[in-house]
Short mmCIF file of C-alpha atoms and ligand atoms in Angstrom, two decimals:
data_model
loop_
_atom_site.label_atom_id
_atom_site.label_comp_id
_atom_site.label_asym_id
_atom_site.label_seq_id
_atom_site.Cartn_x
_atom_site.Cartn_y
_atom_site.Cartn_z
CA MET D 1 84.98 17.92 35.22
CA LYS D 2 86.78 19.64 33.46
CA PHE D 3 85.28 17.69 30.61
CA ILE D 4 81.53 18.37 31.76
CA CYS D 5 82.08 22.38 32.21
CA LEU D 6 83.82 22.69 28.20
CA ASN D 7 81.18 20.38 27.70
CA SER D 8 78.94 23.30 28.67
CA ILE D 9 80.66 26.30 27.56
CA LEU D 10 80.42 24.35 24.03
CA PHE D 11 76.57 22.61 24.16
CA ILE D 12 75.63 27.17 25.51
CA ALA D 13 78.35 28.83 22.35
CA PHE D 14 77.09 26.22 19.63
CA GLY D 15 74.18 24.19 21.19
CA TRP D 16 71.04 26.68 19.70
CA PHE D 17 73.25 26.53 16.27
CA TYR D 18 72.72 22.70 16.44
CA LEU D 19 69.36 22.49 17.38
CA VAL D 20 68.24 25.01 15.36
CA TYR D 21 69.70 23.41 12.36
CA PHE D 22 69.18 19.68 13.10
CA ILE D 23 64.98 20.52 13.16
CA ASP D 24 65.36 22.64 10.41
CA ARG D 25 66.76 19.34 8.25
CA ASN D 26 64.19 17.55 9.77
CA GLU D 27 61.64 19.80 8.73
CA LEU D 28 63.17 19.13 4.89
CA SER D 29 63.14 15.23 5.51
CA ARG D 30 59.49 15.13 6.35
CA PRO D 31 57.47 14.06 3.81
CA LYS D 32 54.84 17.19 3.28
CA GLU D 33 51.55 14.66 4.68
CA SER D 34 51.74 14.36 9.05
CA LEU D 35 52.64 10.75 9.61
CA THR D 36 50.94 10.98 13.51
CA TYR D 37 48.40 7.99 12.57
CA LEU D 38 51.29 5.72 11.34
CA ASN D 39 50.59 3.31 13.75
CA GLN D 40 49.39 5.01 16.40
CA GLU D 41 45.33 5.71 16.94
CA GLU D 42 44.62 9.67 16.94
CA ASP D 43 41.28 10.38 17.30
CA GLY D 44 39.92 6.59 16.45
CA ILE D 45 41.79 6.94 12.80
CA LYS D 46 45.16 5.21 12.06
CA ILE D 47 46.94 3.34 8.62
CA ILE D 48 48.43 0.51 9.25
CA ALA D 49 49.33 0.10 6.07
CA SER D 50 50.95 2.32 3.22
CA ASN D 51 53.21 2.54 -0.48
CA LEU D 52 50.68 0.44 -2.29
CA ASN D 53 50.07 0.93 -5.56
CA VAL D 54 46.04 1.33 -5.90
CA PRO D 55 44.75 -0.88 -4.33
CA LEU D 56 41.22 -1.79 -5.78
CA GLU D 57 39.71 -4.55 -3.78
CA ILE D 58 40.23 -4.96 -0.07
CA ALA D 59 38.13 -7.82 1.50
CA TRP D 60 38.38 -9.47 4.95
CA GLY D 61 39.25 -12.64 5.01
CA GLN D 62 37.13 -14.93 7.28
CA ASP D 63 41.19 -15.66 8.26
CA ASN D 64 40.94 -12.58 9.76
CA GLN D 65 43.47 -10.89 7.49
CA ILE D 66 42.76 -8.36 4.95
CA TRP D 67 42.79 -9.53 1.00
CA ILE D 68 44.38 -6.73 -1.14
CA ALA D 69 43.75 -6.35 -5.25
CA GLU D 70 46.25 -3.71 -6.33
CA HIS D 71 45.31 -2.50 -10.08
CA GLY D 72 48.48 -3.87 -11.56
CA GLY D 73 47.70 -7.70 -10.95
CA LEU D 74 49.30 -7.98 -7.73
CA ILE D 75 46.44 -9.97 -4.44
CA SER D 76 48.03 -10.19 -1.32
CA ARG D 77 47.43 -10.90 2.18
CA MET D 78 47.92 -8.66 5.19
CA ASN D 79 48.05 -9.03 8.70
CA PRO D 80 46.57 -6.03 10.32
CA GLU D 81 47.28 -6.25 13.95
CA THR D 82 51.27 -5.98 12.21
CA GLY D 83 51.08 -4.85 9.13
CA ASN D 84 52.48 -7.53 7.64
CA LYS D 85 52.15 -8.42 3.86
CA GLN D 86 52.45 -11.57 1.79
CA VAL D 87 51.68 -12.03 -2.51
CA LEU D 88 49.78 -14.73 -3.32
CA LEU D 89 49.97 -13.87 -7.09
CA GLU D 90 51.05 -11.81 -9.27
CA LEU D 91 49.40 -11.53 -13.05
CA THR D 92 51.80 -11.55 -16.10
CA ASP D 93 48.67 -11.57 -18.66
CA ILE D 94 46.93 -8.73 -16.88
CA TRP D 95 46.05 -5.44 -19.41
CA VAL D 96 46.77 -2.45 -17.09
CA SER D 97 45.77 0.83 -18.98
CA ARG D 98 44.12 3.79 -17.29
CA THR D 99 40.80 2.24 -15.57
CA ALA D 100 42.06 -0.59 -16.69
CA GLY D 101 43.75 -3.54 -15.20
CA LEU D 102 42.30 -5.92 -12.16
CA LEU D 103 39.73 -4.48 -11.28
CA GLY D 104 37.74 -7.05 -9.31
CA MET D 105 38.33 -9.37 -6.21
CA ALA D 106 36.00 -12.18 -4.04
CA LEU D 107 36.96 -14.75 -1.11
CA HIS D 108 34.19 -17.49 -2.01
CA SER D 109 31.26 -17.22 1.56
CA ASP D 110 32.75 -20.32 3.20
CA MET D 111 36.52 -20.67 2.14
CA LYS D 112 36.71 -23.59 4.29
CA LYS D 113 34.50 -25.72 2.17
CA PHE D 114 35.34 -23.94 -0.55
CA PRO D 115 38.68 -22.24 -0.74
CA TYR D 116 38.33 -19.73 -3.91
CA VAL D 117 39.60 -16.51 -4.30
CA PHE D 118 37.10 -15.10 -7.74
CA ILE D 119 39.17 -12.54 -9.68
CA CYS D 120 38.40 -10.30 -12.53
CA TYR D 121 40.89 -8.28 -15.50
CA THR D 122 41.65 -6.85 -18.40
CA ILE D 123 43.64 -8.72 -21.31
CA GLN D 124 44.46 -7.88 -24.35
CA LYS D 125 44.31 -10.91 -27.47
CA ASP D 126 44.65 -10.67 -30.72
CA LYS D 127 44.26 -7.14 -31.45
CA LYS D 128 41.03 -6.91 -28.89
CA TYR D 129 40.65 -5.63 -25.56
CA LEU D 130 39.01 -8.29 -22.62
CA MET D 131 37.44 -9.04 -19.39
CA ARG D 132 38.22 -12.63 -17.55
CA LEU D 133 36.83 -13.67 -14.78
CA VAL D 134 39.18 -16.07 -12.87
CA ARG D 135 38.55 -18.80 -10.19
CA TYR D 136 42.01 -19.73 -8.23
CA LYS D 137 42.04 -22.19 -5.60
CA SER D 138 44.24 -20.59 -2.07
CA ASP D 139 46.57 -22.88 -0.96
CA LYS D 140 48.61 -21.91 2.35
CA ASP D 141 51.11 -18.95 1.08
CA THR D 142 49.77 -18.86 -2.79
CA LEU D 143 46.45 -19.54 -5.13
CA ASN D 144 46.73 -21.90 -8.00
CA GLU D 145 44.69 -23.92 -10.16
CA PRO D 146 43.41 -20.70 -11.78
CA LYS D 147 40.21 -21.73 -13.65
CA ILE D 148 39.00 -18.83 -16.81
CA LEU D 149 34.81 -18.78 -16.59
CA MET D 150 34.22 -16.55 -18.35
CA GLU D 151 35.80 -13.65 -20.67
CA ILE D 152 33.76 -10.64 -22.04
CA PRO D 153 34.72 -7.70 -23.96
CA ALA D 154 36.92 -4.71 -22.41
CA ALA D 155 37.36 -1.19 -23.72
CA ASN D 156 39.97 1.59 -23.08
CA GLY D 157 36.98 2.76 -19.92
CA HIS D 158 34.16 1.46 -18.32
CA ASN D 159 35.70 -1.92 -17.77
CA GLY D 160 33.30 -2.49 -14.05
CA SER D 161 32.80 -4.16 -12.27
CA ARG D 162 32.84 -6.00 -8.68
CA LEU D 163 32.22 -9.02 -8.19
CA VAL D 164 30.66 -10.99 -4.29
CA VAL D 165 29.78 -14.41 -3.36
CA ARG D 166 26.56 -15.05 -1.08
CA LYS D 167 25.93 -18.20 -0.19
CA GLY D 168 28.29 -19.65 -2.73
CA ILE D 169 26.45 -17.74 -5.73
CA LEU D 170 28.53 -15.11 -7.49
CA TYR D 171 27.31 -11.66 -8.72
CA TRP D 172 29.42 -10.12 -10.94
CA ALA D 173 28.60 -6.17 -11.77
CA THR D 174 29.90 -5.21 -15.42
CA GLY D 175 30.44 -2.33 -17.45
CA ASP D 176 29.26 -1.19 -20.12
CA ALA D 177 33.04 -1.07 -22.48
CA LEU D 178 32.37 1.93 -23.65
CA SER D 179 28.69 0.38 -25.78
CA LEU D 180 25.36 2.77 -25.67
CA THR D 181 23.35 -0.50 -26.55
CA ASP D 182 25.36 -3.55 -24.88
CA SER D 183 22.96 -2.47 -21.40
CA GLN D 184 19.45 -2.61 -22.97
CA ASN D 185 20.76 -5.48 -24.77
CA PRO D 186 19.69 -8.97 -22.55
CA LYS D 187 21.90 -11.07 -24.95
CA THR D 188 24.70 -9.66 -23.99
CA PRO D 189 26.97 -10.06 -20.82
CA ASN D 190 27.76 -5.97 -20.62
CA GLY D 191 26.12 -3.20 -18.83
CA LYS D 192 25.24 -6.40 -16.65
CA ILE D 193 25.04 -7.79 -13.25
CA LEU D 194 25.37 -11.58 -13.98
CA ARG D 195 24.73 -14.81 -11.59
CA MET D 196 26.88 -17.42 -11.63
CA ASN D 197 27.72 -20.31 -10.11
CA ILE D 198 31.48 -20.84 -8.57
CA ASP D 199 32.06 -22.61 -12.38
CA GLY D 200 30.67 -20.03 -14.48
CA THR D 201 26.68 -21.96 -14.82
CA ALA D 202 23.58 -20.58 -14.66
CA PRO D 203 21.82 -21.28 -11.19
CA SER D 204 18.35 -22.74 -12.02
CA ASP D 205 16.55 -19.70 -10.76
CA ASN D 206 18.47 -17.37 -12.79
CA PRO D 207 15.60 -15.43 -14.56
CA MET D 208 16.28 -16.54 -18.03
CA LYS D 209 16.83 -20.03 -18.17
CA GLY D 210 20.33 -20.30 -19.19
CA SER D 211 21.81 -17.39 -19.08
CA LEU D 212 23.54 -15.43 -16.05
CA VAL D 213 21.61 -12.08 -16.16
CA TRP D 214 19.96 -11.07 -13.14
CA ALA D 215 19.39 -7.36 -14.08
CA TRP D 216 20.24 -4.98 -16.76
CA GLY D 217 20.62 -1.06 -17.82
CA PHE D 218 24.28 -0.49 -15.95
CA ARG D 219 26.29 1.99 -17.23
CA ASN D 220 29.54 1.48 -14.60
CA ILE D 221 29.28 -0.04 -12.14
CA GLN D 222 31.97 0.67 -9.01
CA GLY D 223 30.02 -1.14 -5.39
CA MET D 224 28.57 -4.27 -5.03
CA VAL D 225 27.43 -5.19 -1.75
CA PHE D 226 24.46 -7.05 0.04
CA SER D 227 23.20 -6.22 3.43
CA GLU D 228 22.65 -9.03 6.14
CA SER D 229 19.17 -8.97 5.01
CA GLY D 230 20.06 -10.16 1.82
CA GLN D 231 18.93 -6.97 -0.54
CA LEU D 232 21.54 -6.48 -3.72
CA TYR D 233 22.74 -2.52 -2.98
CA THR D 234 25.55 -0.45 -6.28
CA SER D 235 27.42 2.88 -6.51
CA GLU D 236 27.63 3.59 -10.16
CA HIS D 237 28.79 6.40 -12.05
CA GLY D 238 27.25 7.76 -13.73
CA ASP D 239 27.93 11.01 -17.29
CA ALA D 240 28.16 13.70 -16.72
CA THR D 241 25.05 13.87 -13.79
CA ASP D 242 23.59 11.59 -12.09
CA ASP D 243 26.11 8.70 -9.76
CA GLU D 244 23.42 6.75 -8.43
CA ILE D 245 23.12 4.13 -6.14
CA ASN D 246 20.96 1.57 -6.71
CA LEU D 247 18.74 -1.13 -5.05
CA ILE D 248 18.43 -4.48 -7.14
CA SER D 249 16.20 -6.78 -7.78
CA LYS D 250 15.92 -10.00 -9.67
CA ALA D 251 15.47 -9.29 -13.82
CA ARG D 252 14.93 -5.65 -13.93
CA ASN D 253 16.16 -3.09 -16.26
CA TYR D 254 17.81 -0.08 -14.41
CA GLY D 255 17.77 2.19 -16.82
CA TRP D 256 21.42 3.03 -18.60
CA PRO D 257 21.50 5.20 -21.70
CA THR D 258 18.33 6.16 -21.60
CA VAL D 259 17.22 7.10 -17.91
CA GLN D 260 20.00 8.65 -15.66
CA GLY D 261 18.96 8.79 -12.33
CA PHE D 262 15.95 9.91 -11.42
CA ALA D 263 13.34 9.73 -14.80
CA GLU D 264 12.64 13.28 -14.71
CA SER D 265 12.24 14.35 -18.85
CA VAL D 266 10.06 13.50 -21.13
CA GLU D 267 12.33 11.05 -22.86
CA GLU D 268 13.14 9.04 -19.43
CA THR D 269 9.57 8.70 -18.00
CA THR D 270 8.53 7.63 -22.12
CA PHE D 271 11.39 4.94 -21.51
CA LYS D 272 10.68 4.20 -17.94
CA GLY D 273 6.26 3.52 -19.05
CA LEU D 274 7.36 1.10 -22.46
CA HIS D 275 10.32 -0.92 -19.91
CA ASN D 276 8.99 -0.94 -16.68
CA THR D 277 12.75 0.63 -15.62
CA VAL D 278 14.03 1.06 -11.77
CA ASP D 279 14.52 4.85 -10.19
CA PRO D 280 17.45 4.48 -8.04
CA ILE D 281 17.53 5.13 -5.10
CA LYS D 282 19.37 8.25 -4.18
CA ALA D 283 20.77 9.87 -6.98
CA TRP D 284 24.94 12.48 -6.59
CA THR D 285 24.68 15.75 -9.15
CA PRO D 286 27.56 17.27 -9.43
CA THR D 287 29.30 13.36 -9.67
CA ILE D 288 31.23 12.48 -6.98
CA ALA D 289 32.38 8.93 -8.59
CA PRO D 290 30.99 6.29 -6.36
CA ALA D 291 33.62 3.67 -5.38
CA GLY D 292 33.72 0.45 -3.09
CA LEU D 293 30.27 -0.03 -1.28
CA ASP D 294 29.85 -1.82 1.97
CA TYR D 295 26.59 -2.11 5.20
CA TYR D 296 27.55 -1.46 8.49
CA SER D 297 25.11 -3.83 10.99
CA TYR D 298 27.97 -3.29 13.94
CA ASP D 299 26.96 -1.27 17.52
CA LYS D 300 31.08 -0.18 17.95
CA ILE D 301 30.24 2.42 15.88
CA PRO D 302 26.91 4.09 16.13
CA ALA D 303 27.19 6.53 14.01
CA LEU D 304 27.06 3.72 11.19
CA LYS D 305 24.56 1.06 12.25
CA ASN D 306 21.73 0.31 9.40
CA SER D 307 24.38 2.28 6.69
CA LEU D 308 25.73 2.22 3.75
CA LEU D 309 29.31 3.21 3.26
CA LEU D 310 30.64 4.67 -0.16
CA VAL D 311 33.62 5.68 -0.83
CA THR D 312 34.43 8.24 -3.21
CA LEU D 313 37.18 9.25 -5.68
CA LYS D 314 36.36 12.99 -7.43
CA GLY D 315 34.75 12.85 -3.63
CA LYS D 316 37.40 12.22 -1.89
CA SER D 317 35.20 11.10 1.61
CA LEU D 318 33.47 8.61 3.27
CA ARG D 319 29.83 8.70 2.64
CA VAL D 320 27.18 7.27 5.90
CA LEU D 321 23.92 6.47 3.92
CA LYS D 322 21.73 6.11 6.39
CA LEU D 323 18.70 3.06 5.59
CA ASP D 324 15.56 3.15 6.25
CA ASN D 325 14.41 -0.59 8.45
CA GLU D 326 13.86 -2.02 5.42
CA GLY D 327 16.62 -1.03 3.61
CA LYS D 328 14.49 0.16 0.74
CA LYS D 329 15.55 4.04 0.84
CA ILE D 330 18.26 6.26 1.87
CA LEU D 331 17.63 8.26 4.41
CA GLY D 332 20.15 10.96 4.79
CA GLU D 333 23.98 11.31 3.97
CA GLN D 334 27.01 11.92 6.13
CA VAL D 335 30.91 12.88 4.27
CA TYR D 336 32.94 12.14 6.46
CA PHE D 337 36.90 13.49 6.23
CA GLU D 338 36.32 14.79 2.97
CA ASN D 339 39.69 15.66 1.55
CA LYS D 340 41.78 14.06 4.02
CA PHE D 341 43.32 11.27 2.24
CA GLY D 342 43.03 12.21 -1.23
CA ARG D 343 40.60 9.89 -3.46
CA ILE D 344 38.94 6.74 -2.40
CA ARG D 345 38.94 3.63 -3.42
CA ASP D 346 37.30 0.89 -1.37
CA LEU D 347 36.52 -0.60 1.80
CA CYS D 348 36.30 -3.44 4.43
CA VAL D 349 34.04 -3.98 7.43
CA SER D 350 35.93 -5.89 9.92
CA PRO D 351 34.19 -8.40 12.07
CA ALA D 352 35.22 -6.19 15.36
CA GLY D 353 33.56 -3.70 13.34
CA ASP D 354 36.22 -1.44 12.49
CA VAL D 355 36.28 -0.45 8.76
CA TYR D 356 39.27 0.35 6.61
CA LEU D 357 39.41 2.43 3.85
CA ALA D 358 41.76 2.00 1.19
CA THR D 359 42.79 5.20 -0.64
CA SER D 360 42.96 5.55 -5.09
CA ASN D 361 46.11 8.12 -5.20
CA ARG D 362 48.90 6.79 -6.86
CA ASP D 363 45.98 5.71 -9.98
CA TRP D 364 45.38 7.18 -13.15
CA ASN D 365 43.92 10.69 -12.44
CA PRO D 366 45.97 12.16 -9.05
CA VAL D 367 44.57 15.05 -7.67
CA SER D 368 46.40 18.11 -6.24
CA GLY D 369 48.00 17.01 -2.72
CA PHE D 370 48.50 13.86 -3.38
CA PRO D 371 49.65 11.34 -3.94
CA GLN D 372 51.86 12.13 -0.86
CA ALA D 373 54.72 9.93 0.07
CA SER D 374 53.12 6.98 2.36
CA ASP D 375 50.06 6.67 -0.17
CA ASP D 376 48.73 4.79 -1.34
CA ARG D 377 47.18 3.27 1.88
CA ILE D 378 44.58 1.18 4.09
CA ILE D 379 43.14 3.33 6.90
CA LYS D 380 41.23 1.89 10.05
CA ILE D 381 39.09 3.37 12.10
CA SER D 382 37.28 2.20 14.58
CA LYS D 383 35.76 6.02 15.86
CA LEU D 384 33.15 8.53 14.07
CA ASP D 385 31.49 11.09 15.90
CA PRO D 386 29.20 13.43 13.61
CA ALA D 387 30.17 16.30 16.10
CA ASN D 388 33.61 15.99 16.10
CA PRO D 389 34.63 18.39 13.25
CA HIS D 390 38.24 16.49 12.78
CA ASN D 391 35.73 13.94 10.97
CA ILE D 392 34.27 16.37 9.21
CA VAL D 393 36.67 19.31 7.96
CA SER D 394 36.24 19.98 4.48
CA SER D 395 39.76 21.39 3.23
CA ILE D 396 37.85 22.98 0.36
CA PRO D 397 36.52 26.96 0.71
CA PRO D 398 33.53 27.50 -0.98
CA GLY D 399 35.34 29.95 -3.01
CA SER D 400 32.90 31.95 -5.42
CA LYS D 401 29.53 30.92 -7.49
CA SER D 402 32.15 30.00 -10.90
CA ALA D 403 35.16 29.05 -9.20
CA LEU D 404 32.70 26.02 -7.42
CA LEU D 405 30.92 25.19 -10.45
CA TYR D 406 34.07 24.23 -12.39
CA GLN D 407 35.26 22.43 -8.74
CA GLN D 408 32.03 20.19 -9.18
CA TYR D 409 31.86 19.71 -13.12
CA CYS D 410 35.31 20.37 -14.69
CA ALA D 411 37.77 20.28 -12.41
CA SER D 412 38.40 16.04 -12.01
CA CYS D 413 39.19 15.80 -15.29
CA HIS D 414 40.88 19.67 -15.79
CA LYS D 415 42.39 19.36 -12.22
CA ASP D 416 41.69 23.14 -10.16
CA ASP D 417 45.18 24.72 -11.98
CA GLY D 418 43.07 23.84 -15.17
CA MET D 419 46.24 21.89 -16.39
CA GLY D 420 44.73 18.27 -16.74
CA VAL D 421 46.71 15.99 -16.96
CA LYS D 422 48.87 15.47 -20.30
CA GLY D 423 47.82 12.82 -22.98
CA ILE D 424 44.19 12.34 -20.74
CA PHE D 425 42.93 15.54 -20.28
CA PRO D 426 43.85 18.85 -22.65
CA SER D 427 45.19 21.99 -20.06
CA LEU D 428 42.73 24.47 -20.08
CA GLN D 429 45.06 26.98 -19.41
CA THR D 430 47.11 26.53 -22.95
CA SER D 431 44.76 25.58 -24.99
CA LEU D 432 43.95 28.00 -28.35
CA ILE D 433 40.08 27.71 -28.70
CA VAL D 434 39.24 29.37 -24.69
CA VAL D 435 40.73 33.02 -25.11
CA ASN D 436 40.48 32.90 -28.77
CA ASN D 437 37.40 31.26 -30.60
CA PRO D 438 34.36 31.57 -27.80
CA LYS D 439 32.56 29.66 -30.48
CA GLU D 440 34.45 26.58 -30.67
CA PHE D 441 34.76 26.74 -26.65
CA VAL D 442 30.87 26.69 -25.61
CA LYS D 443 30.63 24.66 -28.03
CA LYS D 444 33.18 21.89 -26.38
CA ILE D 445 30.85 21.91 -23.56
CA LEU D 446 27.48 21.94 -25.03
CA SER D 447 28.29 18.70 -26.84
CA GLY D 448 31.34 17.27 -25.12
CA SER D 449 33.71 15.06 -27.49
CA ASN D 450 34.37 10.87 -28.63
CA GLY D 451 37.69 11.42 -29.16
CA PRO D 452 40.40 11.71 -30.51
CA ALA D 453 40.96 14.86 -30.52
CA THR D 454 44.50 16.21 -31.32
CA ILE D 455 44.84 19.29 -29.06
CA ASN D 456 48.92 20.84 -29.78
CA GLY D 457 50.19 18.16 -30.88
CA VAL D 458 49.27 16.03 -28.38
CA THR D 459 45.97 13.39 -29.29
CA TYR D 460 43.28 13.05 -26.15
CA ASP D 461 41.01 9.54 -26.83
CA THR D 462 39.23 10.04 -23.04
CA PRO D 463 35.56 10.63 -23.81
CA MET D 464 34.19 14.43 -22.42
CA PRO D 465 30.93 14.62 -21.17
CA SER D 466 28.42 17.75 -22.68
CA PHE D 467 27.68 19.49 -20.19
CA ALA D 468 23.89 20.99 -21.69
CA PHE D 469 22.53 20.62 -19.21
CA LEU D 470 23.80 23.30 -17.41
CA LYS D 471 21.62 26.71 -17.38
CA ASP D 472 23.35 29.87 -19.05
CA ASP D 473 23.61 32.04 -16.03
CA GLU D 474 26.35 28.83 -15.39
CA LEU D 475 27.59 28.22 -18.38
CA ILE D 476 28.41 32.07 -18.36
CA ASP D 477 29.66 31.26 -14.80
CA ILE D 478 32.28 29.00 -15.69
CA THR D 479 33.51 29.27 -19.43
CA THR D 480 34.41 33.71 -17.31
CA TYR D 481 35.91 31.35 -14.89
CA VAL D 482 38.24 29.55 -17.50
CA ARG D 483 38.93 32.52 -19.05
CA SER D 484 40.85 34.14 -16.49
CA LEU D 485 42.61 30.70 -15.45
CA GLY D 486 46.02 31.27 -15.02
CA SER D 487 47.52 32.91 -17.62
CA ASN D 488 44.10 33.30 -19.50
CA HIS D 489 43.03 36.91 -19.74
CA ALA D 490 39.66 37.32 -21.61
CA ALA D 491 36.03 39.11 -21.28
CA PRO D 492 32.53 36.52 -20.55
CA ILE D 493 31.16 35.04 -23.46
CA LYS D 494 28.27 37.12 -23.94
CA PRO D 495 24.74 35.05 -22.94
CA GLU D 496 23.55 35.60 -26.53
CA LEU D 497 25.92 32.95 -28.49
CA ILE D 498 25.45 30.39 -25.96
CA LYS D 499 21.84 31.07 -27.10
CA GLU D 500 22.46 30.42 -30.61
CA LEU D 501 25.21 27.65 -30.41
CA ARG D 502 21.86 25.72 -28.85
CA THR D 503 20.03 26.20 -30.95
CA THR D 504 21.84 25.47 -34.20
CA LEU D 505 23.85 21.67 -32.16
CA ASN D 506 19.50 21.63 -30.61
CA LYS D 507 20.88 21.46 -26.99
C1 LIG B 606 35.42 13.23 -17.48
C2 LIG B 606 36.74 14.16 -17.93
C3 LIG B 606 36.50 15.52 -18.41
C4 LIG B 606 35.53 16.96 -17.72
C5 LIG B 606 34.56 16.83 -15.74
C6 LIG B 606 34.99 17.73 -19.23
N1 LIG B 606 36.32 17.54 -19.55
FE1 LIG B 606 36.77 18.25 -21.10
N2 LIG B 606 38.27 17.72 -21.84
C7 LIG B 606 37.70 16.66 -21.24
C8 LIG B 606 38.77 15.48 -22.49
C9 LIG B 606 39.13 14.24 -22.88
C10 LIG B 606 38.74 17.15 -23.91
C11 LIG B 606 40.06 16.44 -25.16
C12 LIG B 606 39.18 16.08 -25.41
C13 LIG B 606 38.46 16.76 -26.92
O1 LIG B 606 38.70 17.83 -27.61
O2 LIG B 606 37.63 15.66 -28.01
C14 LIG B 606 38.90 18.07 -23.21
C15 LIG B 606 38.46 19.64 -23.45
C16 LIG B 606 38.02 19.97 -23.64
C17 LIG B 606 38.25 21.43 -24.09
C18 LIG B 606 38.89 22.24 -25.70
C19 LIG B 606 40.62 22.02 -25.14
C20 LIG B 606 40.99 22.56 -26.41
O3 LIG B 606 42.52 22.63 -26.77
O4 LIG B 606 40.76 22.13 -28.35
C21 LIG B 606 37.25 22.89 -22.79
C22 LIG B 606 37.67 23.89 -23.92
C23 LIG B 606 37.11 22.24 -22.55
N3 LIG B 606 37.11 20.33 -22.20
C24 LIG B 606 36.00 22.69 -21.06
C25 LIG B 606 35.77 21.60 -19.67
C26 LIG B 606 35.14 22.68 -19.01
C27 LIG B 606 35.05 24.32 -19.09
C28 LIG B 606 34.08 21.65 -18.18
C29 LIG B 606 33.80 21.79 -17.28
C30 LIG B 606 32.25 21.86 -17.82
C31 LIG B 606 34.80 19.91 -18.59
N4 LIG B 606 35.82 20.17 -20.00
C32 LIG B 606 34.99 18.91 -17.79
C33 LIG B 606 37.10 16.17 -20.29
C34 LIG B 606 36.49 16.31 -19.24
#
């Protein structure tokens, strides 16, 4: 009795102290993000895996496991119910740098009879960069018997890739590897969709006898999927403008680098007339950096039925692209989860109709607010209601017109605050030209750059696209915004300067 009394007195005297301390400490030790979804479903959302390192590709296996290919060269298999993950293969001959690394994985469409897994990744050989396509045999808990099917040129960017197997035939979407001629050259493997048997030979019904080329004229495909009825779709990164979704037909030219997005300019329509190029079924300017693409045919989430599901990096969202009955047109676009999970790289759909998203917040080009403590993550979506604001939230306030333009055209590289990423994208806050040399500043925006450039003693070899397509008043808005970022304090650039530079640069 005495003891209880003493305890109560002590609690009344000091208990609140303890409680406040405990709550405070908990607040401090808690990661910035909300972990509410971890292992429990809320609003149809559940985080089923965390602490991954840039899962480039996730695929639902016929063994009802999720197969995961991480950018650094790890292939593993995860039980979506328990989250238990088992590593099957760790590549040792891979070359990893910025976007180069393990870039594609596909499981055979009939794993029981043909237990094969196809992967492609960049390597360095005799001082050259190559993209290697390898077939592995899946055997219990490992992948073995690697058979190299192909090695093609690779580069410091634009290496694609996506792999898909349908009816025992392997499709490989290759990047142009920064070449401006390969995409239009039917004799080279880059900038193409290649179609092959599972031993790497050309099927007899390919368009050109003995050649793997199925379609060409591509820049850098980041998503590829067959619909239920067998139509092939791709998502592709444009340059400064025109990200695309294409519906792929056999032996057709998709126009890169001359035609970007829909053929509109005189140069584009002339090229289209001469080469019979195919326009995309959807294009985005400002760009969204599309990535993984999937097709949804289930009843479970009605809002997704007969749609292409596209995840985006720059756009940080899941986009639902409603198809018409023939699958030839995109009728509408709904954006979900904008900025909620950060950059999203790939997705897969289970036979139960659940959608799994894989984030890409630990990759080479991080965005503000990410990575969060448990990134990268795989997120299960089992319910989606377009009327639920929870699903559609966008945390970027529209702000001023100039802030929005900067956000749409510059921030994906130079970042929201203009500080860039050291060694990859220079800071516009500490730039020597932004404030002091308006001519060079505008010139850079109009002409872009193929690098390398040395800025404040650091070398930048990433290209910057030309933004000459922006209107004069948009350029004034953007430059004024950049000239007021952080400690930059400079007057707006005069319209005459832009006009004069357009004439001298012919832009
Ligand atoms: C795809 C990435 C990318 C985008 C988008 C981009 N830039 Fe750049 N930018 C770069 C890279 C890489 C460099 C460094 C290479 C160089 O200067 O040649 C650079 C350099 C610059 C420089 C030169 C800095 C200095 O100190 O010399 C300026 C100014 C600049 N960018 C402004 C912009 C503006 C304004 C936009 C939006 C209209 C923009 N950039 C969009 C990648 C990008």
